[in-house]
Short mmCIF file of C-alpha atoms and ligand atoms in Angstrom, two decimals:
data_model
loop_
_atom_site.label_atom_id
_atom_site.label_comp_id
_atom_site.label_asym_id
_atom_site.label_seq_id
_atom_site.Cartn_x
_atom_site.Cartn_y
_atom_site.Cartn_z
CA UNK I 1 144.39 184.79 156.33
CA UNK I 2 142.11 182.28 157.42
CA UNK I 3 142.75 181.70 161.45
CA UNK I 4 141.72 178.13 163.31
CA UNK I 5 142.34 178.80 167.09
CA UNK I 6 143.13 175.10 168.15
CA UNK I 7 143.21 174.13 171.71
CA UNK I 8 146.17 173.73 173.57
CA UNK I 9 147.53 170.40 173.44
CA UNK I 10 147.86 169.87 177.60
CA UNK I 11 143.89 170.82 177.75
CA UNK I 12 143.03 167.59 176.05
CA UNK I 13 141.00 165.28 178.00
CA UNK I 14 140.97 161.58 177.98
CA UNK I 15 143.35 160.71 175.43
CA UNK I 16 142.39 157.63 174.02
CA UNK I 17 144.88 156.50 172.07
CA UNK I 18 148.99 155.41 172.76
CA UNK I 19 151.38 158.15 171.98
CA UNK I 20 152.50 158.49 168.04
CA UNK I 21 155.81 160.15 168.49
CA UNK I 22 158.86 158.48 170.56
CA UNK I 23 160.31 161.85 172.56
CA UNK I 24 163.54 160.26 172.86
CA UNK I 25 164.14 159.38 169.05
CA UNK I 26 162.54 162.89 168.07
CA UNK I 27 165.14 164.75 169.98
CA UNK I 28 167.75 162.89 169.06
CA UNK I 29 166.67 163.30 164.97
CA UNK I 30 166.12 167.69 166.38
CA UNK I 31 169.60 167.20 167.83
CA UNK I 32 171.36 165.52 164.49
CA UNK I 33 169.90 168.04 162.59
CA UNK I 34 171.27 170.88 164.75
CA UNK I 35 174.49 169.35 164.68
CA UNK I 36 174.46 169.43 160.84
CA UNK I 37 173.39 173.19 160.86
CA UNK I 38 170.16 173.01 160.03
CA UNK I 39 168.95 173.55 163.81
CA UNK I 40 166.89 176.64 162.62
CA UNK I 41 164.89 174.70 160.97
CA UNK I 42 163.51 172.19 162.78
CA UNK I 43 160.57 173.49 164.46
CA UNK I 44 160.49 173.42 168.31
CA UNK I 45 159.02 170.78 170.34
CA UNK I 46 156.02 172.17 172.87
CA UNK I 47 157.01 172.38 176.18
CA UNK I 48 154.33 169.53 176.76
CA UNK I 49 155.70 166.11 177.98
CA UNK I 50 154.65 162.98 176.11
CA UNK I 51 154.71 159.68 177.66
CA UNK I 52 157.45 157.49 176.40
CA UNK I 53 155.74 154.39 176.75
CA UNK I 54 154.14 152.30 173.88
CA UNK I 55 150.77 151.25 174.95
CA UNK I 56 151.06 147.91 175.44
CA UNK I 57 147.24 147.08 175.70
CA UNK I 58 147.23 148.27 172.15
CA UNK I 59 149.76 146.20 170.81
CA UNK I 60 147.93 143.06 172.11
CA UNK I 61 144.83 144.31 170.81
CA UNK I 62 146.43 144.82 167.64
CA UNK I 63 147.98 141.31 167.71
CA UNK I 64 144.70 139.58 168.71
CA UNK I 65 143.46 141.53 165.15
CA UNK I 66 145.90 139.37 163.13
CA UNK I 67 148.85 142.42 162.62
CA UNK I 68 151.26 143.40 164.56
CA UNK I 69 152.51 147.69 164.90
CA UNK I 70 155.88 146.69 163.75
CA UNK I 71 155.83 145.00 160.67
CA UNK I 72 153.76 144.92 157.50
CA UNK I 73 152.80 142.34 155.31
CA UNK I 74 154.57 141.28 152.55
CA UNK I 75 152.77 142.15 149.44
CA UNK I 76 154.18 142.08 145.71
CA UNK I 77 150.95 142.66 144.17
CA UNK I 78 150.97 146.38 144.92
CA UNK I 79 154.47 147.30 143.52
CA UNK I 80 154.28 149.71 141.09
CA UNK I 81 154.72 148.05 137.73
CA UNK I 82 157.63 151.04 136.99
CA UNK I 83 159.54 149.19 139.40
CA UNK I 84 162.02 146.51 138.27
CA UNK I 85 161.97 143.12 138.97
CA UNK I 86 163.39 142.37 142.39
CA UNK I 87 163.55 144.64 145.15
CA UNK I 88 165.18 148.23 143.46
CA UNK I 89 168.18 149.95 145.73
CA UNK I 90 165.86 152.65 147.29
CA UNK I 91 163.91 150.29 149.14
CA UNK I 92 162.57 149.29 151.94
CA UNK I 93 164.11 152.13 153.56
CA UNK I 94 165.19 152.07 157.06
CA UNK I 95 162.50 152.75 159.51
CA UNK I 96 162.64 155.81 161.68
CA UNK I 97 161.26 154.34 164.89
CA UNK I 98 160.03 157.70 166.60
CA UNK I 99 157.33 157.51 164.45
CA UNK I 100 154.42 154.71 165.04
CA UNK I 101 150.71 155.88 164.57
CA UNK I 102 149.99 154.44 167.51
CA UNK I 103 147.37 151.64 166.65
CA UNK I 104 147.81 148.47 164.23
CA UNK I 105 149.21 149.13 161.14
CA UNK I 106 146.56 149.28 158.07
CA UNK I 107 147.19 146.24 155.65
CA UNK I 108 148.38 146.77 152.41
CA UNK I 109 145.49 145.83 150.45
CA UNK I 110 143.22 147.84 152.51
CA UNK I 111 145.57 150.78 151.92
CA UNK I 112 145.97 150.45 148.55
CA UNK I 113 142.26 149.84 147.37
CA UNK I 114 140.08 152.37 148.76
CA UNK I 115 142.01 155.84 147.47
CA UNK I 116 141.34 159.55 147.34
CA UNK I 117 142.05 160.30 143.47
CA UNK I 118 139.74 162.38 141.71
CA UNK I 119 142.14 162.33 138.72
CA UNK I 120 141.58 158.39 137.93
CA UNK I 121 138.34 158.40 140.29
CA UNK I 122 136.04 161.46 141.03
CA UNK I 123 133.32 161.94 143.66
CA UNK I 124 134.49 159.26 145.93
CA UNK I 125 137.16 157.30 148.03
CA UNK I 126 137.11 153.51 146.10
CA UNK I 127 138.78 151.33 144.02
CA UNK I 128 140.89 153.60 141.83
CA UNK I 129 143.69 151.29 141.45
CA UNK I 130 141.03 149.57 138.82
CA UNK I 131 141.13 152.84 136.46
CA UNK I 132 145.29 153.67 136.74
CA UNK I 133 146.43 151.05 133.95
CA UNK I 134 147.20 154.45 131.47
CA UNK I 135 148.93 156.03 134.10
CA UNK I 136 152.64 156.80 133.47
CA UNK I 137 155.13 157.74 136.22
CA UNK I 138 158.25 157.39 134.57
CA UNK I 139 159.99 159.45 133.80
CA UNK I 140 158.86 162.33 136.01
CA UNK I 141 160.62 166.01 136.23
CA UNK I 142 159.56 168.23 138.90
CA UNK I 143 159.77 172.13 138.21
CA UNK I 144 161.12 174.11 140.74
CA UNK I 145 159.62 177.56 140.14
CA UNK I 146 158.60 181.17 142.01
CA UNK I 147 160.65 182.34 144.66
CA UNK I 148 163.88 180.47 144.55
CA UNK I 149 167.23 181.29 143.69
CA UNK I 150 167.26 179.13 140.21
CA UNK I 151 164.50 177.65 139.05
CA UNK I 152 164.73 174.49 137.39
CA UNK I 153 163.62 171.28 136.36
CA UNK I 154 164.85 167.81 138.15
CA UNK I 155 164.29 163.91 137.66
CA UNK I 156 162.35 162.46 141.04
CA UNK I 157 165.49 159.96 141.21
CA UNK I 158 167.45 163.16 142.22
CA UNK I 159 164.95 164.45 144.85
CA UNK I 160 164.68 160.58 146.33
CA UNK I 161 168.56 160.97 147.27
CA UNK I 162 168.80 164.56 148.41
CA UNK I 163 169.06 162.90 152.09
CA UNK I 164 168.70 159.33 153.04
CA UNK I 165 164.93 158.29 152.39
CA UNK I 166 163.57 157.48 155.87
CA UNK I 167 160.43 154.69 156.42
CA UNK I 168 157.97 156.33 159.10
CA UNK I 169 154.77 155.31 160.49
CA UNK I 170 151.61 158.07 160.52
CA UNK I 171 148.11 157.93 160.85
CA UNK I 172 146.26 159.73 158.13
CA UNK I 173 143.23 161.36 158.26
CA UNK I 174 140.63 162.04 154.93
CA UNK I 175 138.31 165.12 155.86
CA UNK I 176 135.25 162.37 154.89
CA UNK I 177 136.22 160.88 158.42
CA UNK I 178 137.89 157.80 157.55
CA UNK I 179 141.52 157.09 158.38
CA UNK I 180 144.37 154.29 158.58
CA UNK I 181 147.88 154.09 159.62
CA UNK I 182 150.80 153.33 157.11
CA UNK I 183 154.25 153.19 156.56
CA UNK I 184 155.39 156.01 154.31
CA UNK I 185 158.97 156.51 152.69
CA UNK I 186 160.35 159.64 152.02
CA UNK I 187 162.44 162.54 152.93
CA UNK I 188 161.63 165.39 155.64
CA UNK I 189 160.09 168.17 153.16
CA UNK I 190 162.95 170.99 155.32
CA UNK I 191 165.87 169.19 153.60
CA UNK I 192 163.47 169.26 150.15
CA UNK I 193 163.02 172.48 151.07
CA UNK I 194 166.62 173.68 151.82
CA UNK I 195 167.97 171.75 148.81
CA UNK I 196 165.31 174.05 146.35
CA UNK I 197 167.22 177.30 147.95
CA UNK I 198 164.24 179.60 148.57
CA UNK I 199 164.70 183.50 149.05
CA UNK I 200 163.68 185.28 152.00
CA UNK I 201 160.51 186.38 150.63
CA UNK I 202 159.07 183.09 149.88
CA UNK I 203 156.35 182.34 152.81
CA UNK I 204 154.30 179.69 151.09
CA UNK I 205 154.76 176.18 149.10
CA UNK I 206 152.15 175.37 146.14
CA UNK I 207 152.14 171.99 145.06
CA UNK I 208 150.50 171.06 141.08
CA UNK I 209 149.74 167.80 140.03
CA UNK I 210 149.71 166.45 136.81
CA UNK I 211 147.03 167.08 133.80
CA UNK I 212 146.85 164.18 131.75
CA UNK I 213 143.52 163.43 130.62
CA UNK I 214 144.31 160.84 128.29
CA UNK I 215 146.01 158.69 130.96
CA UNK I 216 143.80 159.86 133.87
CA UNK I 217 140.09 159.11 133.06
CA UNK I 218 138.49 161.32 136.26
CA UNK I 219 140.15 164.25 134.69
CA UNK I 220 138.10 163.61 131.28
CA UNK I 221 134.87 162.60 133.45
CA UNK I 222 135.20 165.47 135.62
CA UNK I 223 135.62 168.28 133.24
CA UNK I 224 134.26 171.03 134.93
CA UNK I 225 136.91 170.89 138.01
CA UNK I 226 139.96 173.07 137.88
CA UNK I 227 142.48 170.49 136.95
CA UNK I 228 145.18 170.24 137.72
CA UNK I 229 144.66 169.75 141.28
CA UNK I 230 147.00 172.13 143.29
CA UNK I 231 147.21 172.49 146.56
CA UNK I 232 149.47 174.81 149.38
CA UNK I 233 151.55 174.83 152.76
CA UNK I 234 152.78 178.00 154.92
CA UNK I 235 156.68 177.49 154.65
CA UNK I 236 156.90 177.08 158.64
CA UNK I 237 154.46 174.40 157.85
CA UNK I 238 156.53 172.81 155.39
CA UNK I 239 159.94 172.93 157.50
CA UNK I 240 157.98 171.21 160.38
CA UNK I 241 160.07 167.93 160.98
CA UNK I 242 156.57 165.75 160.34
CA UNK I 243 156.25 166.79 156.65
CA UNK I 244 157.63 164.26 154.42
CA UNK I 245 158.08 164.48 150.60
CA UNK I 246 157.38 161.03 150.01
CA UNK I 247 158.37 158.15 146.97
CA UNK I 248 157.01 155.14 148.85
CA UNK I 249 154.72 152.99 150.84
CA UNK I 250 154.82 149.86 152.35
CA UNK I 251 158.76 149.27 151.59
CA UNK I 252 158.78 149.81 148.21
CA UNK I 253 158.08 152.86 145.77
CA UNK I 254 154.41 154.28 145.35
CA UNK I 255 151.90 152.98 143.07
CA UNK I 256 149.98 154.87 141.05
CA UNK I 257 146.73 155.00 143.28
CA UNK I 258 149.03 156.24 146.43
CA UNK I 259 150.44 159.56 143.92
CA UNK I 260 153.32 158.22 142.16
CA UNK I 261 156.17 158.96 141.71
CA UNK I 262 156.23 161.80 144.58
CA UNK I 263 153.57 163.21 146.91
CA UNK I 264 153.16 165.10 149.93
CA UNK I 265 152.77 163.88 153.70
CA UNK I 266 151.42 166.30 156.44
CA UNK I 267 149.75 164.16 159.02
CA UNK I 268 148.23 166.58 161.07
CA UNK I 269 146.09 168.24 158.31
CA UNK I 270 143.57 166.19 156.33
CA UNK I 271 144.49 164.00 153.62
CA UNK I 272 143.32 166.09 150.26
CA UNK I 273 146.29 169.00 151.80
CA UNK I 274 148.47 166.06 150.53
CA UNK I 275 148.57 166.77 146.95
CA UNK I 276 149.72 163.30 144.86
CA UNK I 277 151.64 163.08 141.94
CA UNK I 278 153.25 166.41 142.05
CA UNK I 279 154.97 168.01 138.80
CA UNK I 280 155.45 171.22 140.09
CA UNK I 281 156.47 173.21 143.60
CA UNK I 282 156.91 177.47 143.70
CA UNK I 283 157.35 179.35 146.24
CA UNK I 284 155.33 182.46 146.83
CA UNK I 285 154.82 185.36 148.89
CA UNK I 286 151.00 185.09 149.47
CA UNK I 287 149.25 182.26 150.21
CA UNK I 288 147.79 180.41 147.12
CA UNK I 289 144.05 178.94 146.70
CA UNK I 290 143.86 175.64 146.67
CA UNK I 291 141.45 173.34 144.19
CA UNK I 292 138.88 172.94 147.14
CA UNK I 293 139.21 176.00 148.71
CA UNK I 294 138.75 177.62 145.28
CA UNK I 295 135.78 175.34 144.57
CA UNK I 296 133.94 175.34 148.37
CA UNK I 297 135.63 178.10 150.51
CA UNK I 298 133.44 177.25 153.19
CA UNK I 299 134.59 173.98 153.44
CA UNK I 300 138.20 173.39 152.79
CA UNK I 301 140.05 176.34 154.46
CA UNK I 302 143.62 176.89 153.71
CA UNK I 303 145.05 175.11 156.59
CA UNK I 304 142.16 172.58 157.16
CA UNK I 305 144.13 170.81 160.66
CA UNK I 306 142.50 167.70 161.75
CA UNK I 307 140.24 168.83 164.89
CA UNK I 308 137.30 166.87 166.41
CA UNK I 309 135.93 169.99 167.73
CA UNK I 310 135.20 171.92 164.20
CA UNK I 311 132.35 169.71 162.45
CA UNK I 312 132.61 170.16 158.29
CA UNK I 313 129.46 171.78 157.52
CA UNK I 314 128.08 169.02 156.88
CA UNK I 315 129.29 166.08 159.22
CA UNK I 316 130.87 165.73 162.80
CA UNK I 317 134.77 165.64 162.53
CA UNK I 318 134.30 164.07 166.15
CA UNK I 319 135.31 160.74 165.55
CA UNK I 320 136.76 158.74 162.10
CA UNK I 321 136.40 155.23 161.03
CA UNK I 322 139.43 153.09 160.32
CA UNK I 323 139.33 151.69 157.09
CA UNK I 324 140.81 148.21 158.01
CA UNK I 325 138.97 147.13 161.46
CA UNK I 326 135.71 149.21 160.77
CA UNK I 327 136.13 150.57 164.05
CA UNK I 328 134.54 154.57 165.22
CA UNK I 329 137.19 155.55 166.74
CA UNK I 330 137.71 159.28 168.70
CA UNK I 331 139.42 161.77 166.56
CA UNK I 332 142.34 163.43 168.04
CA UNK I 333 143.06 167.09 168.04
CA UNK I 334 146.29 167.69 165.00
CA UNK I 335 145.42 163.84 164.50
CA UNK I 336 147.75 163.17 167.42
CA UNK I 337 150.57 165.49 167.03
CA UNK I 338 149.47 168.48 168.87
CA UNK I 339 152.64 168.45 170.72
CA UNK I 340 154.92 168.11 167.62
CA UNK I 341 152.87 171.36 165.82
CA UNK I 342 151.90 173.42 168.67
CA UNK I 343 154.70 176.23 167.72
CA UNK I 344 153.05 176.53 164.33
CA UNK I 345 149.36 177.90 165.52
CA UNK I 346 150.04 179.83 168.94
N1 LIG H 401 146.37 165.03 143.03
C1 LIG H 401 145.53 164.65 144.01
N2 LIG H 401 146.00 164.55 145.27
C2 LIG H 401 145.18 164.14 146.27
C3 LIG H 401 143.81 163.86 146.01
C4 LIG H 401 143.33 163.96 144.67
O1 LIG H 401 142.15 163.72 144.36
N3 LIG H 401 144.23 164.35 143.70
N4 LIG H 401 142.98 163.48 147.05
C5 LIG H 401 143.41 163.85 148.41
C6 LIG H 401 142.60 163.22 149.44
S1 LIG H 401 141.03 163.82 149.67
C7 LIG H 401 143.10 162.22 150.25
S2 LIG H 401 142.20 161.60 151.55
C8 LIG H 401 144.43 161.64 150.00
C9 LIG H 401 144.32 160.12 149.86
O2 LIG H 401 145.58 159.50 149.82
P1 LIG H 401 145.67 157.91 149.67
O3 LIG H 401 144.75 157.52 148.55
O4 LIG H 401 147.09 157.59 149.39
O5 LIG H 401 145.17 157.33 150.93
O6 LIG H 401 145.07 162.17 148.83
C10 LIG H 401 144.89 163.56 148.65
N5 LIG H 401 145.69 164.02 147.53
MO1 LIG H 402 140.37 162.99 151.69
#
């Protein structure tokens, strides 16, 4: 298997940016979940402190920017159209506070209009919410398949309310060196996870999205790419408390060019190991390719982890830009949750 060795979280140097995760509120959500039993599987966090404090020198910055790191802006014009009139009973979901990316939140419409979808939009990040007007997300099954005790097929409505959907704030990170920092909504993938009731032999998650060419125009433009676009986690990787399964941004449910209905969260990897619009998730015994990996092997390794140190072959992963302020900013080593990973890669 392909090996990154990452550096230790307590050799980083000049940290430049506030902390992401609130120690206090992450123990306490480790502790709650060891109360309920499911202790196992909440991976451990590194014996690393973290500061408590939130920076406040960012927070004015961000305030002097014209948002604040606390709320978002109202915005109806990115609801999904699926959604009915009127806020629907999911959401907003209540926000976990130990999460909070650490600098200003990314508005909405920046958020929502440059997107990663080669489906609706190949070769580039842009406007895809311009070509998603075919796109249907409802309804929407999800097969449960591989290595689990029954597989089956189940209605996204059912996986939203497995546990409580959480709100949680996480930078994210494209491999093209751009990032931002929004609010997702979702579930922690362990309780997704422990609800699918995997054997012992399962080791890995693949994720498949969806192959409709008729309502997804990238997938008829780009015919020679592997469609559908699949991607895969290690299982320890998926039962990390930062993984989400997620049904929303922003307080309300996804839209089409965020991977509607349901897509994958993992902060600390970059973005394109967070397949969109998932149909399907098996569990396996060896780890799967993935559509890049299988296209460029070179250049999109299985576990691809954010790290400044380990250019792409063909640009510096030392720094990203954020896609609201335009600012080059330093790219941190697991995109700022070394601490909250470190178990995973000793
Ligand atoms: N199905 C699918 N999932 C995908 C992609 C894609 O093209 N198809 N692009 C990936 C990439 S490269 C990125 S950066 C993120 C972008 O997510 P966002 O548009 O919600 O910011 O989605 C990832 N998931
Ligand atoms: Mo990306």
């Amino acid at each position: 298997m392909f090996e990154i060795h990452l550096p230790r979280p307590w050799s980083r140097r000049g940290r430049a940016l506030p902390p992401v995760i609130d120690e206090k509120a992450w123990l306490e959500r480790r502790a709650l979940l060891k109360a309920l039993g499911f202790g196992g599987l909440a991976a451990g966090l590194g014996s690393c402190g973290i500061s408590l404090a939130q920076d406040p020198e960012a927070a004015a910055a961000a305030e002097k920017k014209g948002f604040s790191l606390d709320s978002y802006p109202a915005s109806a014009k990115w609801v999904p159209k699926w959604e009915p009139a009127g806020r629907p009973k999911l959401y907003p979901a209540g926000r976990n506070g130990a999460f909070r990316g650490g600098r200003p939140l990314t508005p909405e419409d920046r958020a929502a209009t440059k997107n990663n979808f080669y489906e609706f939009l190949p070769g580039r990040a842009g406007p895809v919410y311009k070509h998603v007007d075919r796109f249907q997300a409802r309804p929407w099954t999800v097969e449960i398949a591989g290595l689990v005790e029954e597989p089956r097929s189940v209605d996204i409505d059912e996986i939203a309310r497995i546990v409580p959907l959480e709100e949680r704030i996480y930078r994210f990170r494209c491999v093209e060196a751009w990032s931002m920092v929004v609010p997702w909504t979702g579930i922690p993938m362990a309780d997704f996870v422990r609800w699918c009731k995997p054997k012992p032999e399962a080791r890995y998650l693949r994720f498949t999205s969806f192959h409709r060419p008729e309502q997804a125009p990238g997938q008829k433009q780009a015919a020679h790419y592997p469609w559908p676009y699949y991607e895969g986690l290690r299982l320890d990787e998926a039962l990390n408390p930062l993984t989400l399964v997620v049904t929303g941004i922003f307080g309300h449910g996804l839209p089409a060019q965020h991977g509607a209905p349901i897509r994958v969260i993992v902060p600390w990897k970059y973005g394109y190991k967070s397949a969109k619009s998932f149909v399907k998730v098996e569990f396996l015994r060896d780890e799967p390719g993935t559509f890049w990996s299988d296209l460029q092997p070179s250049e999109y390794p299985f576990l691809s982890n954010v790290d400044p140190t380990i250019p792409h072959p063909r640009w510096s992963q030392a720094s990203e830009i954020d896609i609201a302020t335009g600012d080059r900013i330093p790219t941190e080593v697991h995109n700022g949750y070394a601490a909250e990973v470190a178990e995973l890669y000793d």
